[in-house]
Coordinates of C-alpha atoms and ligand atoms in Angstrom, one line a residue:
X1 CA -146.3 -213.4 -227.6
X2 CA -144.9 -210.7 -230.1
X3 CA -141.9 -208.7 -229.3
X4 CA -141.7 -204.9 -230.8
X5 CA -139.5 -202.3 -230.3
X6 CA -141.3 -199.1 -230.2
X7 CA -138.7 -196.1 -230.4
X8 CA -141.0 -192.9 -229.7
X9 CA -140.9 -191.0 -226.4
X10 CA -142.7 -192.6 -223.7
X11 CA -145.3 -190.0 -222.6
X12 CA -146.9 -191.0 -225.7
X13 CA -146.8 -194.5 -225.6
X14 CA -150.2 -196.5 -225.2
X15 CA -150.7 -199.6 -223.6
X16 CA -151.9 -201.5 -220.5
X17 CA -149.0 -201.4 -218.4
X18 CA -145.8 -199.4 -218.9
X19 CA -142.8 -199.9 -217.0
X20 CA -139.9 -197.1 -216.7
X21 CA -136.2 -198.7 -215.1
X22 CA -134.6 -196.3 -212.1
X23 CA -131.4 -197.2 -211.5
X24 CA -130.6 -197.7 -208.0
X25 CA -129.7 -194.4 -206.6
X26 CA -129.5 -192.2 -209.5
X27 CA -133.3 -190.6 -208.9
X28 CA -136.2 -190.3 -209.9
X29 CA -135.7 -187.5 -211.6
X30 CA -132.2 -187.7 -213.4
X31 CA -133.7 -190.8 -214.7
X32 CA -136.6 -189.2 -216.4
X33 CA -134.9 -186.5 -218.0
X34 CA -132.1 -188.6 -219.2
X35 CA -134.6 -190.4 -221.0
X36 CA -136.0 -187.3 -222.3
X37 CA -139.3 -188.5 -222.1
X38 CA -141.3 -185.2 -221.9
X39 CA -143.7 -186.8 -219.0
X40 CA -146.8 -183.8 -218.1
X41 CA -145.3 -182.1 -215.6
X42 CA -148.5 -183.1 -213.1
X43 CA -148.0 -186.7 -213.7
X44 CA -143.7 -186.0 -213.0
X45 CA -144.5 -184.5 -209.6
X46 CA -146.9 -186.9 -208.7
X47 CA -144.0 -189.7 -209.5
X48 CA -141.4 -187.5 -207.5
X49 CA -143.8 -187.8 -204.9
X50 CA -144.5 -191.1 -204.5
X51 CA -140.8 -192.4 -204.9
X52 CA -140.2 -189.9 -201.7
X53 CA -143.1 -191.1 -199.9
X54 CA -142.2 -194.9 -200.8
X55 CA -138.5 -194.1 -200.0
X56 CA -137.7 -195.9 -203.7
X57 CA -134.3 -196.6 -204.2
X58 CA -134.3 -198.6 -207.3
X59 CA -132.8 -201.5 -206.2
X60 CA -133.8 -204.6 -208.6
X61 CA -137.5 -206.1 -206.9
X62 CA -138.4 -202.6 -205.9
X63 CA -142.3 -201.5 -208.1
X64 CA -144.4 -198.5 -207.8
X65 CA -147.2 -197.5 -209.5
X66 CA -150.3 -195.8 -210.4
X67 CA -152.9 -195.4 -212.8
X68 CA -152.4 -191.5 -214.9
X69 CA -156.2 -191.6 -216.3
X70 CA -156.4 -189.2 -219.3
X71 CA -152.4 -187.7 -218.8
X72 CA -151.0 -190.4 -220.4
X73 CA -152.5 -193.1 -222.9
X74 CA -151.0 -195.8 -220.7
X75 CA -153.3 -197.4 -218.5
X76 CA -151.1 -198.1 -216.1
X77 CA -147.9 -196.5 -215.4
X78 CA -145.0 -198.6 -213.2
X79 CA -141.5 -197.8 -212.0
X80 CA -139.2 -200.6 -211.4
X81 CA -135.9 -200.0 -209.9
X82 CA -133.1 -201.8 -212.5
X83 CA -130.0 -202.1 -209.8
X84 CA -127.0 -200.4 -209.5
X85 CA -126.1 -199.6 -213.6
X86 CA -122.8 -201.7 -213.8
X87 CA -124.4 -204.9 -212.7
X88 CA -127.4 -204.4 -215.1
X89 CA -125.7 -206.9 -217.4
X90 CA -126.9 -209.7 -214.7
X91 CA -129.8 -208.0 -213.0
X92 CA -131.9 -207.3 -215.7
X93 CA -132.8 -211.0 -216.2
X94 CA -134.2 -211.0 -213.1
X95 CA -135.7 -207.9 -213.0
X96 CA -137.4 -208.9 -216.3
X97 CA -138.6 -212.1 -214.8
X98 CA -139.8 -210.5 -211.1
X99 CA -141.8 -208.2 -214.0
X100 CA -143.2 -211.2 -215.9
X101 CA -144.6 -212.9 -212.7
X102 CA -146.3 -209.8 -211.9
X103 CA -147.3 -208.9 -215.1
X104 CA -146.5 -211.2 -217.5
X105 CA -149.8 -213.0 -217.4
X106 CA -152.9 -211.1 -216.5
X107 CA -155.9 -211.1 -218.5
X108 CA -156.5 -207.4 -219.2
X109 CA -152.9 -206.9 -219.5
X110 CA -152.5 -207.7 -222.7
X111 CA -149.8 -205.3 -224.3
X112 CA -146.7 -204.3 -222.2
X113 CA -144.2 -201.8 -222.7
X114 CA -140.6 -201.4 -221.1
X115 CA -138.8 -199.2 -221.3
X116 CA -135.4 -200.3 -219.6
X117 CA -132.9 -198.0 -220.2
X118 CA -131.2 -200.3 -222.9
X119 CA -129.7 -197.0 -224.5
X120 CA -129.3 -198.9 -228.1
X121 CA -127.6 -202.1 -226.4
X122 CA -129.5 -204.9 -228.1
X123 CA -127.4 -207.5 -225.3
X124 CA -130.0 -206.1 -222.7
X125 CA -132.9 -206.7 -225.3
X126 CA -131.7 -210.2 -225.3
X127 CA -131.3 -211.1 -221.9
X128 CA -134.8 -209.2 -220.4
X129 CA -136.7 -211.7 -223.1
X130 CA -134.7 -214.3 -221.6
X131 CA -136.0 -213.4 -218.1
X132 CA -139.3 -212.3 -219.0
X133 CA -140.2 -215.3 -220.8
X134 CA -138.8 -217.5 -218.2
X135 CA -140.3 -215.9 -215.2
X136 CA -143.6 -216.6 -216.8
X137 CA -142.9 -220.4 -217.0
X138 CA -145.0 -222.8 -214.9
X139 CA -145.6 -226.8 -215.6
X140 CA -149.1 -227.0 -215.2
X141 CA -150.0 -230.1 -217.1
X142 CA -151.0 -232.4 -213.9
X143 CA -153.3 -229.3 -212.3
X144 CA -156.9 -229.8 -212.4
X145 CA -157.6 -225.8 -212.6
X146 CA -161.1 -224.6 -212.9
X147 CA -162.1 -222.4 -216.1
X148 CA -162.0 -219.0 -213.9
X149 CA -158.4 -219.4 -213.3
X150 CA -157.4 -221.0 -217.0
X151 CA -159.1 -217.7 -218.2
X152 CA -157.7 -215.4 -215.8
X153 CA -153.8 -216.4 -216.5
X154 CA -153.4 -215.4 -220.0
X155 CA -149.5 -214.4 -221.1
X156 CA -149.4 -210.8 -222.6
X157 CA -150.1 -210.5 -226.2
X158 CA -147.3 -207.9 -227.4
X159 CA -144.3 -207.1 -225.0
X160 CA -143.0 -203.7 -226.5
X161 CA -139.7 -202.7 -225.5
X162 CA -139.1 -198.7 -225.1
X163 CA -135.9 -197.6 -226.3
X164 CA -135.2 -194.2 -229.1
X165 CA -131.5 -195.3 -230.2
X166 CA -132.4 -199.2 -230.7
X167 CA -131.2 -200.2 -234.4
X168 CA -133.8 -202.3 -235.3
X169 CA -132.1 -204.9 -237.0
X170 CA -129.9 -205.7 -233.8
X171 CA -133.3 -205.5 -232.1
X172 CA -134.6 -208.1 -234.4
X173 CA -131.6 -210.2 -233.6
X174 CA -131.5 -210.1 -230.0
X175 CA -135.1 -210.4 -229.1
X176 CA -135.4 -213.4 -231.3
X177 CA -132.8 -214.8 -229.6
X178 CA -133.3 -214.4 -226.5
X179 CA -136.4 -215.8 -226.7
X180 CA -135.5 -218.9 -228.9
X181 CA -132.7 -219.8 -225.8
X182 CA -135.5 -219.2 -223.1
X183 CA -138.0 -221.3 -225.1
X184 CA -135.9 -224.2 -225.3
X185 CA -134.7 -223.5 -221.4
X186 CA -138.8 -224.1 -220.7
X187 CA -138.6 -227.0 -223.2
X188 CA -135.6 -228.9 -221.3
X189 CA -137.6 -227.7 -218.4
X190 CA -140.6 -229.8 -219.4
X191 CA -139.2 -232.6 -220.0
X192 CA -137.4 -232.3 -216.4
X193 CA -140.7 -232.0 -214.8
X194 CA -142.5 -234.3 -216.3
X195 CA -143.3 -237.1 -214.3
X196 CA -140.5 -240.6 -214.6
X197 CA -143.4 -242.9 -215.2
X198 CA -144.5 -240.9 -218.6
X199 CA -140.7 -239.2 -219.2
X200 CA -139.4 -243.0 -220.3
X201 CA -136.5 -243.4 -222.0
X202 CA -138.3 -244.5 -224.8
X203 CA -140.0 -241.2 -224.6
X204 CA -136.9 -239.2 -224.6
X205 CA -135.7 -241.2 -227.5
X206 CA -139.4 -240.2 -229.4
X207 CA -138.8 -236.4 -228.3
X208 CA -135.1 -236.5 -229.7
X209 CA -136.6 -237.8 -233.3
X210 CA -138.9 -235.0 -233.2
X211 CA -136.3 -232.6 -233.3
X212 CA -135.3 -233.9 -236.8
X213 CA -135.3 -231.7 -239.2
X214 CA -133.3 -230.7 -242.9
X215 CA -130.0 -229.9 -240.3
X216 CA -130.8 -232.3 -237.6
X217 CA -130.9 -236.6 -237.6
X218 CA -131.6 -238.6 -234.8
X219 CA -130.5 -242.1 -234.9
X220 CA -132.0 -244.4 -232.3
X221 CA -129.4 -247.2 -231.0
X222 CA -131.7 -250.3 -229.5
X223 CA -130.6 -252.8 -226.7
X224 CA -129.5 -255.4 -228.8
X225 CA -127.2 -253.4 -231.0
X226 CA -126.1 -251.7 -228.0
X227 CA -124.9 -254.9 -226.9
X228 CA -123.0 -255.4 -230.0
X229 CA -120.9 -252.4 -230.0
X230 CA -120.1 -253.1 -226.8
X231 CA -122.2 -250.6 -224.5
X232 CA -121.7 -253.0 -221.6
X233 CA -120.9 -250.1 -218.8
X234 CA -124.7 -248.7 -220.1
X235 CA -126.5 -251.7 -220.6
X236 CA -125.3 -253.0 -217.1
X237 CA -127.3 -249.9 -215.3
X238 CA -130.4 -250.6 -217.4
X239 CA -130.9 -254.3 -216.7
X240 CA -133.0 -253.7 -213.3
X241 CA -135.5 -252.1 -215.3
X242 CA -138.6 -252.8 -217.6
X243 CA -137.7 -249.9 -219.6
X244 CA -135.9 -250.6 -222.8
X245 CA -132.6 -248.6 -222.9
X246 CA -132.4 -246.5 -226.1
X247 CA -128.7 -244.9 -226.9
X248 CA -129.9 -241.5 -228.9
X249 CA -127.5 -239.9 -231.1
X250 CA -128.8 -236.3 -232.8
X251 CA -126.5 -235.2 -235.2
X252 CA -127.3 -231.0 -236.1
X253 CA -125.4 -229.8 -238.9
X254 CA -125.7 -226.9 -240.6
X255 CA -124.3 -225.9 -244.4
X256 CA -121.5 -224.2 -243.2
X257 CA -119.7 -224.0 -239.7
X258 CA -116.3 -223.8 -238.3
X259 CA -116.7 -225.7 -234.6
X260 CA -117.3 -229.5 -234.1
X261 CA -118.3 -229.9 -230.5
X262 CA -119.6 -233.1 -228.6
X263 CA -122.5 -232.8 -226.0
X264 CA -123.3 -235.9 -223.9
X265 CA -126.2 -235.7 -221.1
X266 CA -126.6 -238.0 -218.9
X267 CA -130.4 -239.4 -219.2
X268 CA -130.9 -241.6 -216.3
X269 CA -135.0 -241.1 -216.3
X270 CA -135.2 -242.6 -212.8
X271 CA -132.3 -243.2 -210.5
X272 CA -133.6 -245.7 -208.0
X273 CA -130.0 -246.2 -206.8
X274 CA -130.5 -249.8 -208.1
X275 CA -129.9 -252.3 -205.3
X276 CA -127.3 -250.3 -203.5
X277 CA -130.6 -248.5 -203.2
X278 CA -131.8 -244.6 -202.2
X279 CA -133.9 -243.5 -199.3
X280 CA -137.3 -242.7 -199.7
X281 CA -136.0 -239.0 -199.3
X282 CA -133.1 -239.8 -201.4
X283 CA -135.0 -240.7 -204.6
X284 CA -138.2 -238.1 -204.3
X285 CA -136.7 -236.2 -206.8
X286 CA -135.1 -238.7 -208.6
X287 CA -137.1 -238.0 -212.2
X288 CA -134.6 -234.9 -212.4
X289 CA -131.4 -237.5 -213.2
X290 CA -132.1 -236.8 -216.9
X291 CA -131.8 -233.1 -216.5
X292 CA -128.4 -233.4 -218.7
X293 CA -130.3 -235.4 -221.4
X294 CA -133.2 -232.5 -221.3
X295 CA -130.2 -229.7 -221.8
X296 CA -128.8 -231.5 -224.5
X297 CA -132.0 -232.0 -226.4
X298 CA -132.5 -228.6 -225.7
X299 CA -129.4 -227.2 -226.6
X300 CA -129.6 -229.1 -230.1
X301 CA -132.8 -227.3 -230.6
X302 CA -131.9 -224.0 -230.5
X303 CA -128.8 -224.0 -232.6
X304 CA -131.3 -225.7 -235.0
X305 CA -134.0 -222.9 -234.7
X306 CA -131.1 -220.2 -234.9
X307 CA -129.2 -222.0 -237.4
X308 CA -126.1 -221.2 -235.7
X309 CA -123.1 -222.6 -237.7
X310 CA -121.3 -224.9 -235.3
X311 CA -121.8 -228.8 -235.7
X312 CA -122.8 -230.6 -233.2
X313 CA -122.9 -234.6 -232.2
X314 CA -125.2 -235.3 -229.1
X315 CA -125.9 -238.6 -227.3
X316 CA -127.6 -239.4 -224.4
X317 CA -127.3 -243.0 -223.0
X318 CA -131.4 -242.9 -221.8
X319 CA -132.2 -245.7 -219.3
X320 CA -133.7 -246.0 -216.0
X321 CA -131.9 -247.3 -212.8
X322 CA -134.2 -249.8 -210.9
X323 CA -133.1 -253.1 -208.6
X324 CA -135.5 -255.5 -210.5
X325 CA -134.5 -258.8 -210.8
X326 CA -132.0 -258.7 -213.9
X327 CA -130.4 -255.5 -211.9
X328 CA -126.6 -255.3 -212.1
X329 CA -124.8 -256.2 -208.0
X330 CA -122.5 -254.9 -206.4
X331 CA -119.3 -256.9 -207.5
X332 CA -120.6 -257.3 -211.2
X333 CA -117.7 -256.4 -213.6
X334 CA -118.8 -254.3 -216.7
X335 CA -117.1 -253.8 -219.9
X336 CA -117.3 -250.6 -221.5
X337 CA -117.1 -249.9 -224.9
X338 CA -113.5 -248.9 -224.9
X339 CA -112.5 -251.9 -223.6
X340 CA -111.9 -251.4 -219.6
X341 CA -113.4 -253.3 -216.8
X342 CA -115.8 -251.9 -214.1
X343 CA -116.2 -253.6 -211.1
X344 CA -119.2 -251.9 -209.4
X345 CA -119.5 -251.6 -206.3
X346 CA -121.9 -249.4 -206.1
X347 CA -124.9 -249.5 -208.3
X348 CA -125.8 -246.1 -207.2
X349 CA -123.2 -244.2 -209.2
X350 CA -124.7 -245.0 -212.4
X351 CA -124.4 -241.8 -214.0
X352 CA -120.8 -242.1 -214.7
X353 CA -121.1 -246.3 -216.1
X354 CA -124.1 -244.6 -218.8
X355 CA -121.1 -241.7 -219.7
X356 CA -118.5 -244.1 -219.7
X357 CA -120.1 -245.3 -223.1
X358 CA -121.6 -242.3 -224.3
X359 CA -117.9 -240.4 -223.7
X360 CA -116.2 -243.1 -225.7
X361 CA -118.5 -243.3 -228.2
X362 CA -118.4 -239.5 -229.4
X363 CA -114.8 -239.4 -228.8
X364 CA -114.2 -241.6 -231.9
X365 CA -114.9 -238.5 -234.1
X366 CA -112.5 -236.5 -232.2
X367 CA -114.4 -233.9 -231.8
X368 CA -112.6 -230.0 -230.8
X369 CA -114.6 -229.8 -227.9
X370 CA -116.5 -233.0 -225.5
X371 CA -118.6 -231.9 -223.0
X372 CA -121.0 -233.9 -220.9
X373 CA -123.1 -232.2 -218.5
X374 CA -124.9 -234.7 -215.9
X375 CA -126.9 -234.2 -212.3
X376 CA -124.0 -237.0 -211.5
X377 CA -123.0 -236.3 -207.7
X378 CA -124.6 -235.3 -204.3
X379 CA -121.2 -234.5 -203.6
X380 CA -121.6 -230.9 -205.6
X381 CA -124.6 -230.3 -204.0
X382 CA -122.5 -230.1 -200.6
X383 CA -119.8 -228.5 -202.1
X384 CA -121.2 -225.9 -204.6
X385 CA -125.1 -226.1 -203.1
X386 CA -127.6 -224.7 -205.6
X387 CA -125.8 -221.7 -206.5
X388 CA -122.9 -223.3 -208.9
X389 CA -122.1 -226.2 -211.0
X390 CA -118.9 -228.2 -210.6
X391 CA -116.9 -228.3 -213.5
X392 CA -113.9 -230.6 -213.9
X393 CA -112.0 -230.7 -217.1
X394 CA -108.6 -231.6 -219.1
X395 CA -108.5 -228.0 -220.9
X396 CA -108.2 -224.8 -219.2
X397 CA -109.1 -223.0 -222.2
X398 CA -112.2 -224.7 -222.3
X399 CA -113.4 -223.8 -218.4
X400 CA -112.4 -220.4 -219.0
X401 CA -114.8 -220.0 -221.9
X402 CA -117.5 -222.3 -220.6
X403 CA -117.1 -220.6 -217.7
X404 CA -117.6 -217.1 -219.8
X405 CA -120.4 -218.6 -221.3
X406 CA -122.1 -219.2 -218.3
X407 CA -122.2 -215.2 -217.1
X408 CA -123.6 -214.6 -220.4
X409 CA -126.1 -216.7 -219.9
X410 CA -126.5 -216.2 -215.8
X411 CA -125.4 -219.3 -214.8
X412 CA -122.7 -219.7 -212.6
X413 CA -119.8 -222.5 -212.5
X414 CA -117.0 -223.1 -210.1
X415 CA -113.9 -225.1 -211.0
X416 CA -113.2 -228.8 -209.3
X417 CA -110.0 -230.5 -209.6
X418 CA -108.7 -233.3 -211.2
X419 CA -105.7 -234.1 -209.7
X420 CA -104.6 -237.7 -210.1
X421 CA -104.2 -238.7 -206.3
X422 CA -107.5 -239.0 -206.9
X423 CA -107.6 -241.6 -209.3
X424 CA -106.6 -244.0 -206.1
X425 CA -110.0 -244.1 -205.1
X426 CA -110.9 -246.2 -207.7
X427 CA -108.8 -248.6 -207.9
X428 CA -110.3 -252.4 -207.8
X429 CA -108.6 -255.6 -207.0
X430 CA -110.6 -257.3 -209.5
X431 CA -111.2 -254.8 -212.8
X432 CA -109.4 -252.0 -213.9
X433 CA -111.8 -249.4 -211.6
X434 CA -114.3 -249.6 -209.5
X435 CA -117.6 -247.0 -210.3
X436 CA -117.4 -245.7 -206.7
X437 CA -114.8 -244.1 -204.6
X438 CA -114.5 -243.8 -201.0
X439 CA -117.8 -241.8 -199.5
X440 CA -117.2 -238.4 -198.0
X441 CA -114.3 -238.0 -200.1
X442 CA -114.2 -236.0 -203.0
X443 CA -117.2 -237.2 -204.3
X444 CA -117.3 -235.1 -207.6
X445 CA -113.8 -234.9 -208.3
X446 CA -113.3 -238.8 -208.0
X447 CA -116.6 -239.0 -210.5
X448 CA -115.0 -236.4 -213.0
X449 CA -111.3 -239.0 -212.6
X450 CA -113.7 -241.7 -213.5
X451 CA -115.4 -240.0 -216.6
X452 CA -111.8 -239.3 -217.8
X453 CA -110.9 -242.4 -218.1
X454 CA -113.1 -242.2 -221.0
X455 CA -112.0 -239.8 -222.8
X456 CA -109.2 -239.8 -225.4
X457 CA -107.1 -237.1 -226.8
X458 CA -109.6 -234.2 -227.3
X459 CA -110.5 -231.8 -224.9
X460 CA -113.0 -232.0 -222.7
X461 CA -115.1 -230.4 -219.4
X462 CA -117.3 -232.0 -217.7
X463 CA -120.2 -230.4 -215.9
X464 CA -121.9 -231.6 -212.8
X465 CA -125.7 -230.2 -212.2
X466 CA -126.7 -232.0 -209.7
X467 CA -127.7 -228.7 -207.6
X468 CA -128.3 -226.4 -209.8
X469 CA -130.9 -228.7 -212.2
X470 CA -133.2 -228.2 -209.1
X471 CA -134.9 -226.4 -207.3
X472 CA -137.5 -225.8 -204.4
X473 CA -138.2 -222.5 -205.0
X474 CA -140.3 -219.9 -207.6
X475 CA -137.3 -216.9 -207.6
X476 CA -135.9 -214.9 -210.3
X477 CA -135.9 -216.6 -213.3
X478 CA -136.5 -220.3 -211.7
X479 CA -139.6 -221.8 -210.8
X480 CA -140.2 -224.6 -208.8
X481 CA -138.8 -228.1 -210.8
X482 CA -136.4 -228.2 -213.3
X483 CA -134.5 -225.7 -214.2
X484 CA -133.1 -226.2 -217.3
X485 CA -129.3 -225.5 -216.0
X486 CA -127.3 -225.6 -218.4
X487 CA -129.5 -224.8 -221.7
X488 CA -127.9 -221.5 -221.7
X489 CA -124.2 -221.5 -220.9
X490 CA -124.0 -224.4 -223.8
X491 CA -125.6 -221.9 -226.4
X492 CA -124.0 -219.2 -225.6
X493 CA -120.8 -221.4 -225.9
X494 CA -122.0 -222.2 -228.9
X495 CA -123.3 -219.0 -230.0
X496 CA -119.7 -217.5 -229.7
X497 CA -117.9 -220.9 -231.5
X498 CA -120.1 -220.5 -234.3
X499 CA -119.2 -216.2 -234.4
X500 CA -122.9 -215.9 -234.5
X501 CA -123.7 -212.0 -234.1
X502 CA -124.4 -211.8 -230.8
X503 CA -124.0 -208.0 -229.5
X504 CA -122.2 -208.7 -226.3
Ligands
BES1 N1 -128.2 -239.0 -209.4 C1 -127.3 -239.1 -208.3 C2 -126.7 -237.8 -207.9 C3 -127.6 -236.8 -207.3 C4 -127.7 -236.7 -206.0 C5 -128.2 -235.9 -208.1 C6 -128.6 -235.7 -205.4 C7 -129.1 -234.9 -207.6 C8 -129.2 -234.9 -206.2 C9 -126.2 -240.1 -208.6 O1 -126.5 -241.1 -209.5 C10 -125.7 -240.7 -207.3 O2 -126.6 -241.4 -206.7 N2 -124.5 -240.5 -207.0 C11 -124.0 -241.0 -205.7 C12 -122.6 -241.6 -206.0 C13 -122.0 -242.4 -204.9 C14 -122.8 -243.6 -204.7 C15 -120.6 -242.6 -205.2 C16 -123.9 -239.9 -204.7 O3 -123.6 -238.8 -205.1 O4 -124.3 -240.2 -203.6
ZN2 ZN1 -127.4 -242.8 -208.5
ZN3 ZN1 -128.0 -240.7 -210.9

């Protein structure tokens, strides 16, 4: 798909489908004439009409349309209500992507223009790609689909946005972008959905070399040398499994940059629950534990593509949790690669014994920033549901701007605490902590306690996905699967570390 920006008035703007924004409230008609768009006056009442007759209030969702024949050379003329203007910032994602599903993908729709009141700000540009392209997004690869419906679900050819005052440039900028963050948001997304039995972790390792490139190595770290470095908190959640482990480190580094950060995801490709084993309801869903390991792949992808000049290390301790018959038990000491014991007593919180390795490992380079994001407790699913991440942290300067981040990138995250009561939990009679703290208390705070007894000296945030990597639901921007939580709140961090011009 090509994106343009097509600066002339839109009565004389040709394609199949042209959408016009109406703020909620503001009318029909203000709207129209703000834009100065010199509609026919025949084709302006029949509008004024049908937004009275509809009662149109331009609330985000809201579409009317019709078809204005030989009065305009658009086939197909539609007015979308944008929201209330102050919150266009966040609805316009949305809007874009409720627009995509409807006609983002149609076969005789294959150039569509929008003209959504952007007034020159190249922010909005970047943000409706975002939506558009990820509203379009569906993983399709296990459908048998007949030819008729392959043909008929074609994605637009040119997607023109409408605005007189856009500097081109900036356009340029944003739209590439934009969609560069919500290509690599379907990419994590793939690899989410994809099912565990093909999404190995020797697969994930493959997919992380892949991403090499002149800025980005990948260096593949194999049981046995694993064992050697002392990965014994990883290696002791892999051991019920056939799968080979593989500890994937991808390293992007551009000529220049100013920003050193750390990403760890947690890439549990199945979670079982070991032999302190799931339900069958418990572990339906249970491919999605590598959602953090998807992000990160993801993440590393799109600073590569937009050659944003931060460096980044990113590992991913990739293994699957199963209770074969080498499976760690309950009561089995592990010891990390830092040097403290785990008794676990619980096989189930795996997430954090994979971390515990991955955190110490990249905390060697002290990095400025560490951040591991991981689908690590049901906890924040009861706390936060699907609507916010947890995230738990040593640095308050780092939740405010990962935080920040986040509202750029429309993804929301709500501060857990660390307090060090909680750090009782976990104490064992026989190691120096146990994996698992009392149930039904604190579930996600006494998982972040745990993690940060991995980390040393640098700052750090850790951010828990466990609802929001998910979901039931085709809404907004999300379809139903993975979502790729995450992908965009880390490059907008990113984006801003590395002063990349970004125009909001
Ligand atoms: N992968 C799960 C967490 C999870 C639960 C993710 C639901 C997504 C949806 C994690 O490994 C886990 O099982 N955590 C346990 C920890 C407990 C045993 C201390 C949990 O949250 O129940
Ligand atoms: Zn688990
Ligand atoms: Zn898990």
């Amino acid at each position: 798909m090509e994106l343009k920006l097509d600066r002339s008035p839109i009565s004389q703007v040709s394609g199949h489908v042209v959408v016009y924004g109406v703020f909620q409230d503001e009318g029909v008609d203000k709207a129209l004439q703000e834009a100065n768009v010199a509609l026919p006056e025949d084709v302006l009442n029949q509008l004024q009409e049908l937004t009275v007759f509809e009662k149109f209030k331009g609330k985000s969702g809201e579409i009317l349309s019709f078809y204005p024949g030989d009065r305009l050379p658009c086939r197909r003329f539609v007015i979308a209500g944008l929201g209330k203007r102050d919150d266009v910032g966040t609805t316009i994602r949305k809007t874009a992507s409720n627009l995509a599903r409807q006609f983002g993908c149609k076969e005789q729709y294959r150039r569509v223009c929008l003209a959504l009141r952007s007034n020159g700000d190249a922010a909005l540009v970047q943000t409706a790609t975002e939506g558009w392209i990820l509203g379009s997004y569906s993983f399709m690869v296990y459908k048998t689909r007949s030819e008729e419906a392959e043909k008929e679900k074609k994605p637009v050819a040119e997607l023109v946005f409408l605005d007189e005052t856009m500097d081109e440039h900036e356009f340029n900028q944003a739209s590439h972008a934009g969609k560069v963050i919500a290509e690599c948001t379907m990419f994590a997304r793939d690899l989410i959905n994809e099912p565990a039995c093909s999404m190995t972790p020797s697969r994930l390792a493959q997919i992380a070399a892949s991403l090499s490139n002149d800025r980005v190595s990948c260096r593949i770290i194999e049981e046995d040398e694993a064992a050697r470095l002392g990965m014994g908190s990883f290696l002791g959640v892999s051991r019920g499994s056939h799968q080979p482990p593989k500890f994937i480190e991808l390293r992007y580094q551009p000529p220049e940059s100013n920003f050193f950060a750390a990403i760890a995801g947690k890439g549990i490709t199945f979670d079982s629950g070991g032999l302190s084993i799931k339900t069958a309801q418990g572990m339906e869903t249970m491919k999605y534990d590598m959602a953090g390991a998807a992000a990160t792949l993801a993440v590393i992808k799109a600073l590569s593509e937009l050659q944003v000049p931060v460096r980044v290390l990113a590992v991913i301790a990739a293994c699957e949790n199963m209770p074969g018959g080498g499976a760690t038990r309950p009561g089995d000491i592990l010891t990390a690669m830092n040097g403290k014991t785990i008794e676990v007593n619980n096989t189930d919180a795996e997430g954090r014994l994979t971390l515990a390795d991955a955190l110490s490992w990249v905390c060697k380079e002290k990095p400025d920033a560490v951040i591991d994001i991981a689908t690590l407790t049901g906890a924040v699913v009861t706390a936060l549901g699907k609507v916010a991440a947890g995230i738990m942290s040593n640095n308050d300067e780092l939740v405010s701007s990962i935080i920040a981040a986040g509202k750029k990138g429309g993804e929301k995250f709500w501060q857990l605490p660390l307090f060090d009561e909680y750090k009782e939990s976990l104490k064992s009679d026989f190691a120096d902590l146990k994996n698992a703290g009392s149930r039904g208390e604190a579930g996600s705070s006494s998982a972040g306690m745990f993690l940060k007894e991995f980390v040393d000296g640098v700052p750090w945030a850790h951010l828990d996905i466990a609802g929001t990597a998910w979901t039931e639901k085709d809404k907004d921007e999300y379809s139903k699967g993975g979502t790729g939580f995450g992908v965009r709140t880390l490059c907008y961090y990113l984006l801003e570390k590395g002063k990349y011009e970004v125009t909001r």
